[in-house]
Amino acid sequence: MSDFSKQDIECVLEEAKKFKRFSKAQKNRFLEDKTIGTLFFEPSTRTRLSFSTAIQNLGGKEIGFAEAASTSTAKGESLTDTVRVVEKYCDLMVIRHPLNGSARLAAEVSCKPVINAGDGSNQHPTQTLLDVYTIQEAFGRVDGLHIGFVGDLRYGRTVHSLANALTHFKVDQHFIAPPELGLPDYFKKEITKKGLVKEHTNLEDTLPELDVLYCTRIQKERFPDPLEYEKVKDSYTITPALLGHGKKELKVMHPLPRVNEISYEVDSTPHALYFEQLANGLPIREALLTLLCNAQKEERK
Amino acid sequence: MKELHIKAIENGTAIDHIPPGRALKVLSMLHLPLQATISMAMHVDSRRMKKKDLIYAENYELKEQEIKKIGLVARNATLNIIRNSEVAVKQKITLPETIRNAITCPNPACITNHEKIPSDFELKDNPLEAKCHYCERVILEEKQILENLK
Ligand SMILES: [Zn+2]
């Protein structure tokens, strides 16, 4: 995600806006004659479905695999070699791989563009782009907003990726977590250099300041002591009563699937933005695929 | 004292102003070939540093990559390339901006620990930090960088 400049982000968001308006018939020639390789070295049904739907909507062909067990990778072929083989048959690759940095390696090896659909706990740029898009769509802007993150800020890749992207905008970022799950030091240092960062432990007290509350899952396994988990778990569960402490326009986001971070009663309130967020995955992926395939065309000219 | 040491070599490399105690680390990291006749001095009195280490590699001129690696563990050391008993090149060794194939990424899930590719780190000084080009893990402690040298 750090490869994206503010301009790049805005370009994808603009394009996504168009794709969101387009009818099916308007979309279906953007990837005509194009073959997209989808290489899923670890299964991820939701991400894969979203990419497959985007490719189909744009009239492209898809080749690839849904899990590494059925491929030569299971027989010990390196990522580098797999990429070199698949790039012969496609115009662009979408890669999901459990190891960190795999997509960057693939992009260096391949002469075709590569979209990172998740590389272990490191980055998930399409999620980040759709998150920024969703914020911009809901507020008409990103600049000037107070955006709060709650949940697992230590290990949560969606948080790091989004927080990094938001440093391109004039936003105040608030990080709310129990001390055990606070931002890692290196990351805190990195984004403090680029933007306004505040850390909190109490969600209720911080809520009135926020325009957006971005929630992520708190995983029980992350706590060395299960009692500690029980202690903090409820203080970070989002309920309509808790949201009563916030602004009327406060929006709640979540990369989904949720476990019990957000109570189901929040769904029907105007605060819930996570279903729109989910739906925005499609136009963002359509925009990315189209932009990257066309960029390649221009380079060839 | 210093003059005497450097002049003792006719051809080769003298690395001066190594922080005291670091010479062994520098040598173990460089894997110099047999062709290089190596001698070193540790905890030598120094006007600039009070104490310093020195390494001489006779009949061997250090390569670019080797100098970069020294920049990682002995910043501010002085490199002297000696030809015919004269100092032909004198250079202060600084921290390189990037270094390939010198640090093992401490992140077990990093692709560089699974594929046969060289690691690649971006380096920053004051305070020292090393960031993996692939998994983006940042190492902040010099101690941790030293522990992960290849
Ligand atoms: Zn790494």
Short mmCIF file of C-alpha atoms and ligand atoms in Angstrom, two decimals:
data_model
loop_
_atom_site.label_atom_id
_atom_site.label_comp_id
_atom_site.label_asym_id
_atom_site.label_seq_id
_atom_site.Cartn_x
_atom_site.Cartn_y
_atom_site.Cartn_z
CA MET A 1 0.00 0.00 0.00
CA SER A 2 2.95 2.32 0.59
CA ASP A 3 3.45 2.26 -3.20
CA PHE A 4 0.24 4.29 -3.62
CA SER A 5 0.66 8.04 -3.71
CA LYS A 6 -2.29 10.26 -2.85
CA GLN A 7 -2.78 10.78 -6.58
CA ASP A 8 -2.93 7.04 -7.22
CA ILE A 9 -5.51 6.60 -4.49
CA GLU A 10 -7.65 9.43 -5.83
CA CYS A 11 -7.38 8.04 -9.33
CA VAL A 12 -8.70 4.63 -8.25
CA LEU A 13 -11.49 6.24 -6.22
CA GLU A 14 -12.59 8.38 -9.19
CA GLU A 15 -12.63 5.33 -11.44
CA ALA A 16 -14.54 3.30 -8.85
CA LYS A 17 -17.19 6.01 -8.69
CA LYS A 18 -17.82 5.48 -12.42
CA PHE A 19 -18.02 1.73 -12.09
CA LYS A 20 -20.50 2.03 -9.28
CA ARG A 21 -22.85 3.98 -11.59
CA PHE A 22 -22.36 1.78 -14.65
CA SER A 23 -24.96 -0.80 -15.59
CA LYS A 24 -23.90 -4.38 -16.28
CA ALA A 25 -24.11 -3.73 -20.02
CA GLN A 26 -21.86 -0.66 -19.75
CA LYS A 27 -19.17 -2.58 -17.90
CA ASN A 28 -18.85 -5.74 -19.87
CA ARG A 29 -16.25 -4.71 -22.46
CA PHE A 30 -13.53 -3.18 -20.33
CA LEU A 31 -11.57 -6.42 -20.09
CA GLU A 32 -12.59 -7.82 -23.46
CA ASP A 33 -9.77 -10.03 -24.79
CA LYS A 34 -8.06 -9.91 -21.42
CA THR A 35 -7.15 -12.87 -19.28
CA ILE A 36 -6.67 -12.38 -15.58
CA GLY A 37 -4.69 -14.90 -13.55
CA THR A 38 -6.05 -15.35 -10.04
CA LEU A 39 -3.46 -17.13 -7.92
CA PHE A 40 -4.84 -17.97 -4.51
CA PHE A 41 -2.11 -19.76 -2.60
CA GLU A 42 -4.37 -19.69 0.44
CA PRO A 43 -8.12 -20.02 0.26
CA SER A 44 -10.17 -16.85 0.74
CA THR A 45 -13.66 -17.35 -0.56
CA ARG A 46 -14.87 -13.79 -0.12
CA THR A 47 -11.93 -12.06 -1.77
CA ARG A 48 -11.83 -14.54 -4.61
CA LEU A 49 -15.57 -14.29 -5.31
CA SER A 50 -15.30 -10.55 -5.40
CA PHE A 51 -12.44 -10.61 -7.91
CA SER A 52 -14.10 -13.31 -10.04
CA THR A 53 -17.33 -11.32 -10.18
CA ALA A 54 -15.42 -8.16 -11.13
CA ILE A 55 -13.59 -10.00 -13.93
CA GLN A 56 -16.84 -11.47 -15.26
CA ASN A 57 -18.64 -8.12 -15.09
CA LEU A 58 -15.89 -6.56 -17.15
CA GLY A 59 -16.01 -9.29 -19.78
CA GLY A 60 -12.60 -10.72 -18.97
CA LYS A 61 -11.49 -14.36 -18.78
CA GLU A 62 -10.13 -15.83 -15.59
CA ILE A 63 -7.54 -18.55 -15.11
CA GLY A 64 -5.90 -19.67 -11.91
CA PHE A 65 -6.48 -21.65 -8.78
CA ALA A 66 -8.35 -21.31 -5.51
CA GLU A 67 -5.90 -23.09 -3.27
CA ALA A 68 -2.30 -24.15 -3.55
CA ALA A 69 -2.99 -27.79 -2.66
CA SER A 70 -4.13 -28.52 -6.22
CA THR A 71 -1.11 -27.01 -7.94
CA SER A 72 2.56 -27.60 -8.51
CA THR A 73 3.27 -25.33 -5.53
CA ALA A 74 2.15 -28.23 -3.36
CA LYS A 75 4.90 -30.22 -5.09
CA GLY A 76 7.46 -27.64 -4.00
CA GLU A 77 7.50 -25.19 -6.91
CA SER A 78 8.62 -21.74 -5.79
CA LEU A 79 6.40 -18.70 -6.02
CA THR A 80 8.88 -17.18 -8.45
CA ASP A 81 8.53 -20.11 -10.84
CA THR A 82 4.74 -20.28 -10.57
CA VAL A 83 4.52 -16.59 -11.41
CA ARG A 84 6.83 -17.01 -14.40
CA VAL A 85 4.61 -19.77 -15.74
CA VAL A 86 1.25 -18.09 -15.17
CA GLU A 87 2.32 -14.72 -16.59
CA LYS A 88 2.70 -16.34 -19.99
CA TYR A 89 -1.04 -16.97 -20.09
CA CYS A 90 -2.47 -13.77 -18.67
CA ASP A 91 -2.42 -9.96 -18.86
CA LEU A 92 -2.55 -9.31 -15.14
CA MET A 93 -2.25 -11.34 -11.96
CA VAL A 94 -4.17 -11.21 -8.71
CA ILE A 95 -2.19 -12.90 -5.95
CA ARG A 96 -3.08 -13.97 -2.48
CA HIS A 97 -0.35 -15.72 -0.55
CA PRO A 98 0.14 -16.50 3.15
CA LEU A 99 3.71 -15.15 3.27
CA ASN A 100 4.48 -11.46 3.81
CA GLY A 101 6.06 -9.69 0.86
CA SER A 102 5.02 -12.37 -1.65
CA ALA A 103 3.07 -9.96 -3.85
CA ARG A 104 6.04 -7.58 -4.04
CA LEU A 105 8.29 -10.42 -5.06
CA ALA A 106 5.77 -11.53 -7.69
CA ALA A 107 5.57 -7.99 -9.05
CA GLU A 108 9.38 -7.84 -9.32
CA VAL A 109 9.60 -11.19 -11.08
CA SER A 110 6.71 -10.62 -13.48
CA CYS A 111 6.51 -8.21 -16.39
CA LYS A 112 2.71 -8.20 -16.01
CA PRO A 113 0.97 -6.05 -13.38
CA VAL A 114 0.24 -7.73 -10.05
CA ILE A 115 -2.59 -6.95 -7.65
CA ASN A 116 -1.93 -7.89 -4.04
CA ALA A 117 -5.07 -9.55 -2.69
CA GLY A 118 -3.47 -10.10 0.70
CA ASP A 119 0.00 -11.30 1.68
CA GLY A 120 -0.37 -12.86 5.08
CA SER A 121 -0.51 -10.37 7.90
CA ASN A 122 1.22 -7.64 5.90
CA GLN A 123 -1.00 -5.74 3.49
CA HIS A 124 -4.39 -5.87 1.89
CA PRO A 125 -4.48 -2.87 -0.44
CA THR A 126 -7.84 -3.54 -2.08
CA GLN A 127 -9.47 -3.54 1.35
CA THR A 128 -7.77 -0.23 2.12
CA LEU A 129 -8.85 1.38 -1.13
CA LEU A 130 -12.45 0.35 -0.60
CA ASP A 131 -12.28 1.65 2.97
CA VAL A 132 -11.08 5.08 1.84
CA TYR A 133 -13.68 5.04 -0.94
CA THR A 134 -16.44 4.24 1.56
CA ILE A 135 -15.40 7.10 3.84
CA GLN A 136 -15.28 9.54 0.95
CA GLU A 137 -18.66 8.40 -0.34
CA ALA A 138 -20.32 8.73 3.05
CA PHE A 139 -18.91 12.17 3.91
CA GLY A 140 -18.15 13.61 0.50
CA ARG A 141 -14.55 14.12 1.67
CA VAL A 142 -11.79 12.54 3.69
CA ASP A 143 -9.90 15.68 4.77
CA GLY A 144 -10.87 17.13 8.12
CA LEU A 145 -12.38 13.95 9.54
CA HIS A 146 -11.62 12.36 12.89
CA ILE A 147 -11.18 8.65 12.33
CA GLY A 148 -10.95 6.23 15.23
CA PHE A 149 -9.70 2.66 15.18
CA VAL A 150 -10.73 0.17 17.81
CA GLY A 151 -9.84 -3.47 18.36
CA ASP A 152 -6.65 -5.33 17.62
CA LEU A 153 -4.31 -2.53 16.58
CA ARG A 154 -1.18 -4.57 17.21
CA TYR A 155 -1.68 -7.33 14.68
CA GLY A 156 -4.57 -6.06 12.54
CA ARG A 157 -3.30 -5.57 9.01
CA THR A 158 -6.40 -3.75 7.79
CA VAL A 159 -5.81 -1.10 10.44
CA HIS A 160 -2.15 -0.56 9.57
CA SER A 161 -2.83 -0.47 5.88
CA LEU A 162 -5.70 2.03 6.20
CA ALA A 163 -3.92 4.19 8.78
CA ASN A 164 -0.97 4.41 6.41
CA ALA A 165 -3.16 5.44 3.47
CA LEU A 166 -4.96 8.04 5.58
CA THR A 167 -1.70 9.84 6.29
CA HIS A 168 -2.06 11.18 2.74
CA PHE A 169 -5.10 13.13 3.91
CA LYS A 170 -5.58 15.77 6.58
CA VAL A 171 -7.25 13.53 9.14
CA ASP A 172 -6.88 13.10 12.88
CA GLN A 173 -6.35 9.45 13.67
CA HIS A 174 -7.36 8.03 17.02
CA PHE A 175 -6.29 4.59 18.17
CA ILE A 176 -8.30 2.98 20.92
CA ALA A 177 -7.10 -0.32 22.36
CA PRO A 178 -6.15 -2.04 25.58
CA PRO A 179 -2.39 -1.70 26.21
CA GLU A 180 -1.78 -5.32 25.11
CA LEU A 181 -3.21 -4.60 21.68
CA GLY A 182 -1.90 -1.08 21.09
CA LEU A 183 -0.02 -0.07 17.95
CA PRO A 184 3.40 -1.68 17.52
CA ASP A 185 6.22 0.81 18.24
CA TYR A 186 7.73 0.79 14.77
CA PHE A 187 4.37 1.50 13.20
CA LYS A 188 3.48 4.24 15.64
CA LYS A 189 6.78 5.94 14.87
CA GLU A 190 6.23 5.68 11.17
CA ILE A 191 2.78 7.25 11.04
CA THR A 192 3.39 9.82 13.77
CA LYS A 193 5.99 11.27 11.43
CA LYS A 194 3.34 11.73 8.75
CA GLY A 195 0.19 12.76 10.57
CA LEU A 196 -1.77 13.49 13.70
CA VAL A 197 -2.03 10.43 15.91
CA LYS A 198 -3.67 10.09 19.31
CA GLU A 199 -3.83 6.98 21.47
CA HIS A 200 -6.62 6.18 23.91
CA THR A 201 -7.73 3.25 26.01
CA ASN A 202 -11.31 4.29 26.75
CA LEU A 203 -13.72 4.06 23.84
CA GLU A 204 -16.69 5.80 25.45
CA ASP A 205 -14.64 8.91 26.29
CA THR A 206 -13.16 9.14 22.81
CA LEU A 207 -16.36 8.53 20.88
CA PRO A 208 -17.72 12.15 20.90
CA GLU A 209 -14.69 13.30 18.90
CA LEU A 210 -15.10 10.82 16.07
CA ASP A 211 -16.70 10.93 12.63
CA VAL A 212 -15.76 7.36 11.78
CA LEU A 213 -15.22 4.40 14.08
CA TYR A 214 -13.34 1.58 12.37
CA CYS A 215 -13.67 -1.72 14.27
CA THR A 216 -11.67 -4.88 13.91
CA ARG A 217 -11.86 -8.21 15.62
CA ILE A 218 -10.15 -8.77 18.95
CA GLN A 219 -8.89 -12.32 18.83
CA LYS A 220 -8.87 -14.28 22.04
CA GLU A 221 -5.68 -16.09 20.99
CA ARG A 222 -3.77 -12.82 21.07
CA PHE A 223 -4.04 -12.60 24.86
CA PRO A 224 -1.51 -14.47 26.94
CA ASP A 225 -4.03 -14.53 29.78
CA PRO A 226 -7.66 -15.46 28.90
CA LEU A 227 -8.86 -13.46 31.91
CA GLU A 228 -7.43 -10.32 30.34
CA TYR A 229 -9.48 -11.02 27.25
CA GLU A 230 -12.69 -11.40 29.23
CA LYS A 231 -11.94 -8.09 30.93
CA VAL A 232 -11.57 -5.99 27.80
CA LYS A 233 -13.88 -7.84 25.43
CA ASP A 234 -17.11 -6.11 26.44
CA SER A 235 -15.69 -2.63 26.82
CA TYR A 236 -15.03 -2.66 23.08
CA THR A 237 -18.34 -4.09 21.91
CA ILE A 238 -20.27 -1.55 19.86
CA THR A 239 -23.93 -1.19 20.85
CA PRO A 240 -26.57 1.45 20.02
CA ALA A 241 -26.33 2.63 23.66
CA LEU A 242 -22.59 3.20 23.33
CA LEU A 243 -23.04 4.98 20.01
CA GLY A 244 -25.44 7.34 21.80
CA HIS A 245 -22.32 8.98 23.25
CA GLY A 246 -21.07 9.85 19.77
CA LYS A 247 -22.04 12.36 17.11
CA LYS A 248 -25.31 11.85 15.28
CA GLU A 249 -23.43 11.46 11.99
CA LEU A 250 -20.92 8.96 13.39
CA LYS A 251 -20.36 6.04 11.01
CA VAL A 252 -19.22 2.59 12.06
CA MET A 253 -17.05 0.51 9.73
CA HIS A 254 -15.79 -3.08 9.90
CA PRO A 255 -13.95 -5.19 7.32
CA LEU A 256 -16.29 -8.14 8.12
CA PRO A 257 -16.84 -10.89 9.01
CA ARG A 258 -17.53 -9.78 12.58
CA VAL A 259 -17.77 -12.01 15.61
CA ASN A 260 -19.16 -9.96 18.46
CA GLU A 261 -17.45 -6.60 18.05
CA ILE A 262 -20.65 -4.96 16.80
CA SER A 263 -24.04 -5.97 18.16
CA TYR A 264 -26.69 -6.80 15.56
CA GLU A 265 -28.92 -3.97 16.82
CA VAL A 266 -26.45 -1.50 15.30
CA ASP A 267 -27.21 -2.84 11.81
CA SER A 268 -30.51 -1.00 11.48
CA THR A 269 -29.18 2.32 12.80
CA PRO A 270 -27.93 5.06 10.47
CA HIS A 271 -24.48 4.56 12.05
CA ALA A 272 -23.90 1.24 10.28
CA LEU A 273 -21.71 1.74 7.23
CA TYR A 274 -20.21 -1.74 7.01
CA PHE A 275 -22.67 -3.16 4.50
CA GLU A 276 -22.02 -0.30 2.07
CA GLN A 277 -18.33 -0.87 2.74
CA LEU A 278 -18.70 -4.53 1.79
CA ALA A 279 -20.59 -3.65 -1.39
CA ASN A 280 -17.88 -1.18 -2.44
CA GLY A 281 -15.42 -4.02 -2.84
CA LEU A 282 -16.78 -4.71 -6.30
CA PRO A 283 -16.45 -1.26 -7.95
CA ILE A 284 -13.00 -0.85 -6.38
CA ARG A 285 -11.81 -4.16 -7.82
CA GLU A 286 -13.38 -3.37 -11.21
CA ALA A 287 -11.60 -0.01 -11.20
CA LEU A 288 -8.24 -1.49 -10.24
CA LEU A 289 -8.40 -4.25 -12.85
CA THR A 290 -9.37 -1.81 -15.59
CA LEU A 291 -6.77 0.81 -14.66
CA LEU A 292 -3.93 -1.69 -14.49
CA CYS A 293 -4.83 -3.46 -17.73
CA ASN A 294 -5.08 -0.14 -19.56
CA ALA A 295 -1.90 1.26 -18.07
CA GLN A 296 -0.17 -1.72 -19.56
CA LYS A 297 -1.69 -1.03 -22.95
CA GLU A 298 -0.39 2.55 -22.92
CA GLU A 299 3.11 1.47 -21.98
CA ARG A 300 3.22 -0.90 -24.92
CA LYS A 301 2.27 1.83 -27.40
CA MET B 1 51.33 3.63 16.53
CA LYS B 2 48.53 3.98 13.97
CA GLU B 3 50.93 5.00 11.20
CA LEU B 4 53.08 1.99 11.85
CA HIS B 5 50.16 -0.42 11.59
CA ILE B 6 48.91 0.84 8.25
CA LYS B 7 52.36 1.04 6.73
CA ALA B 8 52.90 -2.56 7.66
CA ILE B 9 50.81 -3.52 4.62
CA GLU B 10 52.20 -3.20 1.12
CA ASN B 11 49.01 -4.01 -0.73
CA GLY B 12 45.52 -4.57 0.58
CA THR B 13 42.98 -3.02 2.88
CA ALA B 14 43.20 -1.47 6.32
CA ILE B 15 40.02 -0.80 8.22
CA ASP B 16 40.62 1.74 10.95
CA HIS B 17 38.42 3.27 13.66
CA ILE B 18 36.27 0.19 14.19
CA PRO B 19 34.35 0.57 17.47
CA PRO B 20 36.27 -1.34 20.17
CA GLY B 21 35.24 -4.98 20.33
CA ARG B 22 33.57 -5.00 16.89
CA ALA B 23 36.49 -6.33 14.82
CA LEU B 24 35.52 -9.97 15.35
CA LYS B 25 31.95 -9.23 14.28
CA VAL B 26 33.22 -7.48 11.15
CA LEU B 27 35.47 -10.40 10.25
CA SER B 28 32.92 -13.11 10.89
CA MET B 29 30.46 -11.24 8.70
CA LEU B 30 32.80 -10.64 5.77
CA HIS B 31 33.90 -14.24 5.05
CA LEU B 32 37.08 -12.97 3.39
CA PRO B 33 38.80 -15.40 0.99
CA LEU B 34 42.03 -17.28 1.83
CA GLN B 35 43.94 -14.98 -0.47
CA ALA B 36 43.56 -12.24 2.16
CA THR B 37 46.14 -12.46 4.93
CA ILE B 38 44.32 -11.09 7.92
CA SER B 39 45.65 -9.50 11.05
CA MET B 40 43.84 -7.38 13.52
CA ALA B 41 44.30 -5.36 16.63
CA MET B 42 41.70 -4.81 19.29
CA HIS B 43 41.33 -2.17 21.99
CA VAL B 44 44.09 -0.02 20.54
CA ASP B 45 44.48 3.46 22.05
CA SER B 46 42.99 6.14 19.84
CA ARG B 47 42.99 9.89 20.12
CA ARG B 48 39.62 10.21 18.39
CA MET B 49 37.81 7.27 19.98
CA LYS B 50 39.87 6.49 23.11
CA LYS B 51 39.78 2.82 22.06
CA LYS B 52 39.36 1.25 18.65
CA ASP B 53 39.83 -1.95 16.68
CA LEU B 54 41.77 -2.35 13.43
CA ILE B 55 41.72 -4.96 10.68
CA TYR B 56 44.28 -5.50 7.93
CA ALA B 57 43.56 -7.65 4.93
CA GLU B 58 46.78 -8.02 3.03
CA ASN B 59 46.63 -8.70 -0.73
CA TYR B 60 42.91 -8.08 -0.81
CA GLU B 61 40.90 -5.00 -1.70
CA LEU B 62 37.42 -4.97 -0.22
CA LYS B 63 34.50 -5.10 -2.63
CA GLU B 64 31.58 -2.67 -2.68
CA GLN B 65 29.19 -5.13 -0.99
CA GLU B 66 31.74 -5.84 1.75
CA ILE B 67 32.18 -2.14 2.45
CA LYS B 68 28.41 -1.76 2.69
CA LYS B 69 28.26 -4.56 5.23
CA ILE B 70 30.92 -2.90 7.34
CA GLY B 71 28.81 0.26 7.24
CA LEU B 72 26.16 -1.70 9.06
CA VAL B 73 28.25 -2.84 12.04
CA ALA B 74 31.10 -0.32 12.16
CA ARG B 75 29.70 3.00 11.10
CA ASN B 76 32.31 5.77 10.88
CA ALA B 77 35.16 3.33 10.44
CA THR B 78 37.86 4.44 7.99
CA LEU B 79 38.70 2.38 4.94
CA ASN B 80 42.23 2.57 3.51
CA ILE B 81 43.08 0.79 0.28
CA ILE B 82 46.85 0.42 0.17
CA ARG B 83 48.79 -0.04 -3.03
CA ASN B 84 52.61 -0.23 -3.04
CA SER B 85 52.70 0.92 0.59
CA GLU B 86 50.77 4.08 -0.25
CA VAL B 87 47.22 4.93 0.76
CA ALA B 88 45.49 4.90 -2.62
CA VAL B 89 41.93 5.33 -1.38
CA LYS B 90 40.80 6.72 1.96
CA GLN B 91 37.13 6.67 2.70
CA LYS B 92 34.89 7.08 5.73
CA ILE B 93 32.50 4.18 5.89
CA THR B 94 28.89 5.27 6.37
CA LEU B 95 25.62 3.43 6.73
CA PRO B 96 24.38 2.43 3.25
CA GLU B 97 20.83 3.37 2.20
CA THR B 98 19.98 -0.18 1.23
CA ILE B 99 21.70 -3.50 1.68
CA ARG B 100 21.03 -6.76 -0.10
CA ASN B 101 21.73 -10.22 1.17
CA ALA B 102 23.29 -9.11 4.46
CA ILE B 103 20.49 -9.31 7.03
CA THR B 104 18.16 -12.26 7.55
CA CYS B 105 14.62 -10.96 8.00
CA PRO B 106 13.51 -11.76 11.57
CA ASN B 107 9.92 -12.25 10.41
CA PRO B 108 9.43 -16.02 9.98
CA ALA B 109 6.49 -15.39 7.63
CA CYS B 110 8.60 -13.21 5.32
CA ILE B 111 8.85 -14.47 1.76
CA THR B 112 12.66 -14.02 1.84
CA ASN B 113 12.87 -16.81 4.41
CA HIS B 114 11.06 -19.22 2.08
CA GLU B 115 12.16 -18.45 -1.49
CA LYS B 116 15.71 -18.53 -2.71
CA ILE B 117 16.04 -14.78 -3.09
CA PRO B 118 18.41 -12.27 -1.44
CA SER B 119 16.97 -10.22 1.39
CA ASP B 120 16.79 -6.48 0.84
CA PHE B 121 16.70 -3.87 3.60
CA GLU B 122 16.28 -0.10 3.59
CA LEU B 123 18.42 1.53 6.30
CA LYS B 124 18.05 4.76 8.25
CA ASP B 125 20.34 6.32 10.81
CA ASN B 126 19.69 8.28 14.02
CA PRO B 127 18.21 6.17 15.38
CA LEU B 128 19.24 3.12 13.41
CA GLU B 129 16.43 1.24 11.71
CA ALA B 130 16.25 -1.41 9.02
CA LYS B 131 13.08 -2.06 7.01
CA CYS B 132 12.54 -5.22 4.99
CA HIS B 133 11.76 -4.33 1.39
CA TYR B 134 9.42 -7.33 1.11
CA CYS B 135 7.45 -7.81 4.33
CA GLU B 136 8.00 -4.22 5.54
CA ARG B 137 9.00 -5.39 9.01
CA VAL B 138 11.12 -2.75 10.75
CA ILE B 139 14.02 -3.63 13.04
CA LEU B 140 14.70 -0.81 15.47
CA GLU B 141 17.39 -2.24 17.73
CA GLU B 142 20.99 -2.35 16.58
CA LYS B 143 21.37 -5.48 18.69
CA GLN B 144 18.65 -7.20 16.69
CA ILE B 145 20.25 -6.19 13.41
CA LEU B 146 23.58 -7.62 14.56
CA GLU B 147 21.91 -10.87 15.63
CA ASN B 148 20.35 -11.27 12.20
CA LEU B 149 23.43 -10.73 10.07
CA LYS B 150 23.93 -13.46 7.49
ZN ZN C 1 10.94 -9.50 5.62
#
